[in-house]
Amino acid sequence: MTAIAAIGRTRALALLAGLVVLAALPYVTSAYTTSLVSLMLIAAMLAASVNFMAGQMGLVSVGHAGIAATAGYGVAWAADNGWSLGSQLLLALVLTILVSAVYGVTSMRTNGIFFLMVTLALGMVVWGLTYRMAQITGGENGITGIRRPEAIAPYWTFYFAVLALFVVATLALWIVSRSPYGLVLQGIKESESRMSSLGYQIPAYKFSAMMISGFVAGIAGVLWVWHAEFTSPTSAGFLRSALTVVMVILGGVGTVLGPLVGAAIVVWTEHVLSTHVERWPTVLGLIFVVVILFAPGGVIGGLRSLRDAVTRRRGGPPTEPPADDVSEPGSRQVTPTSTAS
Amino acid sequence: MSARTTRGRRALAGAAMLALTAGLVACAPAGADPDTTQPASPGGSSDDGDTGDADGGTFTVGFLSPVTGPVAAAGTEMREGWELYWEQTGNESAGVTIKTVFEDDAGNPDTALTKAKRLVEDEEVDILVGPLLANTALAVADYAVQAGVPNLHPVAAADDLTQRKADPLVVRTGSYTGSQMNYAAGDWAYKQGHRTAITICPDYAFGWESCAGFARTFTDAGGEVTDQLWFPLGTQDFSTYVSQIAASGADMVYAATAGGADGTNFVKSFVEFGVKDQMPILTNCCTVDQANLTALGDMALGIHSVSYWAEGRDAPEVAEFLELYEEQYGKIPSINVAGAYLTAYLVDTALQATDGKARGTDLTDAIRQVDVSDTVYGALTFDDYSNPVGPIYVREVQTRDDGKLWNVPIETYDAVSQFWDYGADAVLADPPYSRDNTGR
């Protein structure tokens, strides 16, 4: 009991410390570093939306940049045409819902590699549209001259807005993951046939999970446009989607903070290391290979098994069964899975 | 029970964190001025401490180009041109030390923007040079204007950079707009007696602008563009396009590429299918640029093209530039090298003219006022939109005495404006060139 409570307290303290560091950042570092961390948090939010589906349902999307980019283009186009802030966000919302619904409907009857292929194709369709509908999207040149709303125009208020939204989105995804609904999603991941024989409408669950995930991706897309004050087809490209999946895997699939760790590594390599090392894509590839080989659970998963190993050597009590941040089975197993078994 | 208390504690901790965050948001960081969106105001950057010191001080240049990714070769050539020029002057101009910080943008607008921010905010550069691709260039220019830092473009050809998005701080110092360099093509083709033409261009902004430039002047002269083909960037196999061109029955073909593998692949198909012997071809700046000529070899001989850079022009300044570059790199400079070299030359000239003191808009004003007859491109001035007005060469691929291929001008259009003879108002009243507005 005390051990569990201690772990809980340590974790809570670590989280608190992390958040204090993040909140203090603009006061102790330069404007550039702050805006770089804003970018990490935004990328982490997009990764969290992919992580939600990958972790809960084992469905890896390589097309989520398409959803984020659609929302981003909504805001960018509306801003470019002089719409008010409210209508910009409304347009982004409508577009996010529409495009998430398209993703959801086309992918809700698939799983595994087929889901991956469908999302890949959809992402490419969005990319193609942004590229070809030049009258609206500016084509390859993209849309420039977008300005953030007054309140978050300075880099540091924007940073706090991003941080707040990141915390809210992460908490929300965590709560959803632990809810009965989230456990049904996990049940689907464990065994689709069992869940469907129990009467669960699997496509409906997959569709709704895509809507939730798409909504978070949409927020990330809007923030990304506000961060860059620019958008172009690159934002919908395969590279963006693929790097997002890399972030998820690097950080640890299904972990709450994995996306943040993964995004920090990828963004740092892409934007900071590349200043000093010309072959930064090679470095990123090597990091990826090393993580896959030695910590298949990603950085967070690796740290966790390290901690478990240390606890075991100390002769402490065995820790909780495969302590998974997202859900701690055993503590509250109200899933249909348990009733079935 | 225990799970519940843990959860309760977590919720409490979460709430505390949020409250803390909210509390911190209320006050601005010490360094954040009220106008933090403009870290360096245009006029004020000259007294930034590291500049304006005794003995002229330092002029810091942030140089952005892609040296990884799909356009790495072109981005590396940009660096070569820039470095070559400053090596000659000993990294000095009008008593000011020139310090260049190179950054790789990987051809990605996001990376380009982050790197530009780093250069401006951390390195406190006096100017940004680059990047190369149109979308990265437009993104960086927009940021540079906000930050009040001059942005010079040695290669980027996007029309809007000096048209609909023009700004006094942004100068296209080493290239022309996509349409500008091809207006002369349509005019020249008509004067050669061609009356019908088929065009093939890459299917994105640069291609639309290039083909529109050709089509607009060609049809205005009385010619007819019978068909327009658009190929996706990175096309490997041009055989279907070449067959369509051969079957079109047009008097000539106008082909534009953004250089690189597309240019080589197209010309190879065009020659190997034997169409080169049946049909006159006119290409743009980059299809038979130096970067491609080595790969194409003799099959490129005799191909005509239009460009603002002609390495075979008989002029002392070009000969000197070629000698310098060939000595160091063993090849004839491409359009990317020339653009960066010219940019460096213009910065040098502007600093000389202002005693090394100009920064911000003063610097771009000084660059715009440069009126020289002997640049590597020929006689150059700048228009009100910060775009060069200068010569366009109709070139032919010929063999140099040492057996290397190069482009020799056979006809020159002097002082070509980005608006040709149409005038700024007429061009800017139309929407940008696209597949719906192809200049036909």
PDB file of N, CA, C and O in Angstrom, chain A residues 247-272:
ATOM      1  N   MET A 247       7.806  10.056 -33.053  1.00  0.00           N
ATOM      2  CA  MET A 247       7.733  10.644 -31.704  1.00  0.00           C
ATOM      3  C   MET A 247       7.020   9.694 -30.749  1.00  0.00           C
ATOM      4  O   MET A 247       7.473   9.472 -29.617  1.00  0.00           O
ATOM      5  N   VAL A 248       5.891   9.153 -31.210  1.00  0.00           N
ATOM      6  CA  VAL A 248       5.092   8.270 -30.349  1.00  0.00           C
ATOM      7  C   VAL A 248       5.908   7.044 -29.955  1.00  0.00           C
ATOM      8  O   VAL A 248       5.956   6.656 -28.784  1.00  0.00           O
ATOM      9  N   ILE A 249       6.589   6.449 -30.936  1.00  0.00           N
ATOM     10  CA  ILE A 249       7.338   5.221 -30.651  1.00  0.00           C
ATOM     11  C   ILE A 249       8.551   5.524 -29.776  1.00  0.00           C
ATOM     12  O   ILE A 249       8.858   4.784 -28.847  1.00  0.00           O
ATOM     13  N   LEU A 250       9.238   6.627 -30.066  1.00  0.00           N
ATOM     14  CA  LEU A 250      10.412   6.999 -29.261  1.00  0.00           C
ATOM     15  C   LEU A 250      10.017   7.208 -27.801  1.00  0.00           C
ATOM     16  O   LEU A 250      10.697   6.762 -26.888  1.00  0.00           O
ATOM     17  N   GLY A 251       8.911   7.916 -27.599  1.00  0.00           N
ATOM     18  CA  GLY A 251       8.492   8.231 -26.238  1.00  0.00           C
ATOM     19  C   GLY A 251       7.942   7.009 -25.527  1.00  0.00           C
ATOM     20  O   GLY A 251       8.133   6.843 -24.332  1.00  0.00           O
ATOM     21  N   GLY A 252       7.263   6.160 -26.258  1.00  0.00           N
ATOM     22  CA  GLY A 252       6.645   4.986 -25.648  1.00  0.00           C
ATOM     23  C   GLY A 252       5.164   4.961 -25.965  1.00  0.00           C
ATOM     24  O   GLY A 252       4.427   5.810 -25.469  1.00  0.00           O
ATOM     25  N   VAL A 253       4.745   3.984 -26.777  1.00  0.00           N
ATOM     26  CA  VAL A 253       3.345   3.900 -27.187  1.00  0.00           C
ATOM     27  C   VAL A 253       2.461   3.683 -25.969  1.00  0.00           C
ATOM     28  O   VAL A 253       2.777   2.851 -25.122  1.00  0.00           O
ATOM     29  N   GLY A 254       1.401   4.453 -25.882  1.00  0.00           N
ATOM     30  CA  GLY A 254       0.427   4.249 -24.817  1.00  0.00           C
ATOM     31  C   GLY A 254       0.782   4.891 -23.496  1.00  0.00           C
ATOM     32  O   GLY A 254       0.046   4.748 -22.529  1.00  0.00           O
ATOM     33  N   THR A 255       1.896   5.601 -23.416  1.00  0.00           N
ATOM     34  CA  THR A 255       2.231   6.292 -22.176  1.00  0.00           C
ATOM     35  C   THR A 255       1.741   7.727 -22.250  1.00  0.00           C
ATOM     36  O   THR A 255       1.593   8.285 -23.339  1.00  0.00           O
ATOM     37  N   VAL A 256       1.499   8.306 -21.078  1.00  0.00           N
ATOM     38  CA  VAL A 256       0.918   9.645 -21.057  1.00  0.00           C
ATOM     39  C   VAL A 256       1.941  10.693 -21.505  1.00  0.00           C
ATOM     40  O   VAL A 256       1.644  11.595 -22.274  1.00  0.00           O
ATOM     41  N   LEU A 257       3.176  10.545 -21.023  1.00  0.00           N
ATOM     42  CA  LEU A 257       4.175  11.571 -21.319  1.00  0.00           C
ATOM     43  C   LEU A 257       5.089  11.185 -22.482  1.00  0.00           C
ATOM     44  O   LEU A 257       5.946  11.961 -22.885  1.00  0.00           O
ATOM     45  N   GLY A 258       4.876   9.983 -23.033  1.00  0.00           N
ATOM     46  CA  GLY A 258       5.688   9.542 -24.173  1.00  0.00           C
ATOM     47  C   GLY A 258       5.712  10.538 -25.314  1.00  0.00           C
ATOM     48  O   GLY A 258       6.785  10.902 -25.808  1.00  0.00           O
ATOM     49  N   PRO A 259       4.536  11.039 -25.749  1.00  0.00           N
ATOM     50  CA  PRO A 259       4.537  11.984 -26.867  1.00  0.00           C
ATOM     51  C   PRO A 259       5.407  13.211 -26.608  1.00  0.00           C
ATOM     52  O   PRO A 259       6.090  13.685 -27.513  1.00  0.00           O
ATOM     53  N   LEU A 260       5.400  13.689 -25.353  1.00  0.00           N
ATOM     54  CA  LEU A 260       6.196  14.880 -25.043  1.00  0.00           C
ATOM     55  C   LEU A 260       7.686  14.564 -25.159  1.00  0.00           C
ATOM     56  O   LEU A 260       8.452  15.317 -25.780  1.00  0.00           O
ATOM     57  N   VAL A 261       8.089  13.416 -24.608  1.00  0.00           N
ATOM     58  CA  VAL A 261       9.496  13.018 -24.678  1.00  0.00           C
ATOM     59  C   VAL A 261       9.911  12.805 -26.134  1.00  0.00           C
ATOM     60  O   VAL A 261      10.944  13.307 -26.591  1.00  0.00           O
ATOM     61  N   GLY A 262       9.059  12.084 -26.877  1.00  0.00           N
ATOM     62  CA  GLY A 262       9.371  11.821 -28.283  1.00  0.00           C
ATOM     63  C   GLY A 262       9.467  13.109 -29.082  1.00  0.00           C
ATOM     64  O   GLY A 262      10.397  13.306 -29.873  1.00  0.00           O
ATOM     65  N   ALA A 263       8.490  14.015 -28.861  1.00  0.00           N
ATOM     66  CA  ALA A 263       8.492  15.278 -29.600  1.00  0.00           C
ATOM     67  C   ALA A 263       9.731  16.088 -29.259  1.00  0.00           C
ATOM     68  O   ALA A 263      10.347  16.712 -30.134  1.00  0.00           O
ATOM     69  N   ALA A 264      10.113  16.056 -27.969  1.00  0.00           N
ATOM     70  CA  ALA A 264      11.303  16.815 -27.566  1.00  0.00           C
ATOM     71  C   ALA A 264      12.533  16.292 -28.309  1.00  0.00           C
ATOM     72  O   ALA A 264      13.328  17.071 -28.839  1.00  0.00           O
ATOM     73  N   ILE A 265      12.663  14.968 -28.397  1.00  0.00           N
ATOM     74  CA  ILE A 265      13.832  14.390 -29.076  1.00  0.00           C
ATOM     75  C   ILE A 265      13.823  14.763 -30.566  1.00  0.00           C
ATOM     76  O   ILE A 265      14.814  15.251 -31.105  1.00  0.00           O
ATOM     77  N   VAL A 266      12.678  14.549 -31.216  1.00  0.00           N
ATOM     78  CA  VAL A 266      12.622  14.768 -32.666  1.00  0.00           C
ATOM     79  C   VAL A 266      12.806  16.250 -33.000  1.00  0.00           C
ATOM     80  O   VAL A 266      13.611  16.619 -33.869  1.00  0.00           O
ATOM     81  N   VAL A 267      12.077  17.121 -32.292  1.00  0.00           N
ATOM     82  CA  VAL A 267      12.179  18.551 -32.587  1.00  0.00           C
ATOM     83  C   VAL A 267      13.587  19.056 -32.296  1.00  0.00           C
ATOM     84  O   VAL A 267      14.158  19.849 -33.052  1.00  0.00           O
ATOM     85  N   TRP A 268      14.169  18.560 -31.207  1.00  0.00           N
ATOM     86  CA  TRP A 268      15.525  18.980 -30.859  1.00  0.00           C
ATOM     87  C   TRP A 268      16.508  18.556 -31.950  1.00  0.00           C
ATOM     88  O   TRP A 268      17.353  19.341 -32.379  1.00  0.00           O
ATOM     89  N   THR A 269      16.373  17.322 -32.415  1.00  0.00           N
ATOM     90  CA  THR A 269      17.284  16.851 -33.464  1.00  0.00           C
ATOM     91  C   THR A 269      17.109  17.669 -34.735  1.00  0.00           C
ATOM     92  O   THR A 269      18.079  18.090 -35.365  1.00  0.00           O
ATOM     93  N   GLU A 270      15.850  17.903 -35.082  1.00  0.00           N
ATOM     94  CA  GLU A 270      15.548  18.567 -36.343  1.00  0.00           C
ATOM     95  C   GLU A 270      15.966  20.043 -36.322  1.00  0.00           C
ATOM     96  O   GLU A 270      16.433  20.570 -37.319  1.00  0.00           O
ATOM     97  N   HIS A 271      15.792  20.705 -35.201  1.00  0.00           N
ATOM     98  CA  HIS A 271      15.987  22.153 -35.184  1.00  0.00           C
ATOM     99  C   HIS A 271      17.244  22.619 -34.470  1.00  0.00           C
ATOM    100  O   HIS A 271      17.730  23.697 -34.741  1.00  0.00           O
ATOM    101  N   VAL A 272      17.745  21.843 -33.526  1.00  0.00           N
ATOM    102  CA  VAL A 272      18.921  22.289 -32.777  1.00  0.00           C
ATOM    103  C   VAL A 272      20.168  21.526 -33.205  1.00  0.00           C
ATOM    104  O   VAL A 272      21.170  22.111 -33.600  1.00  0.00           O
TER     105      VAL A 272
END
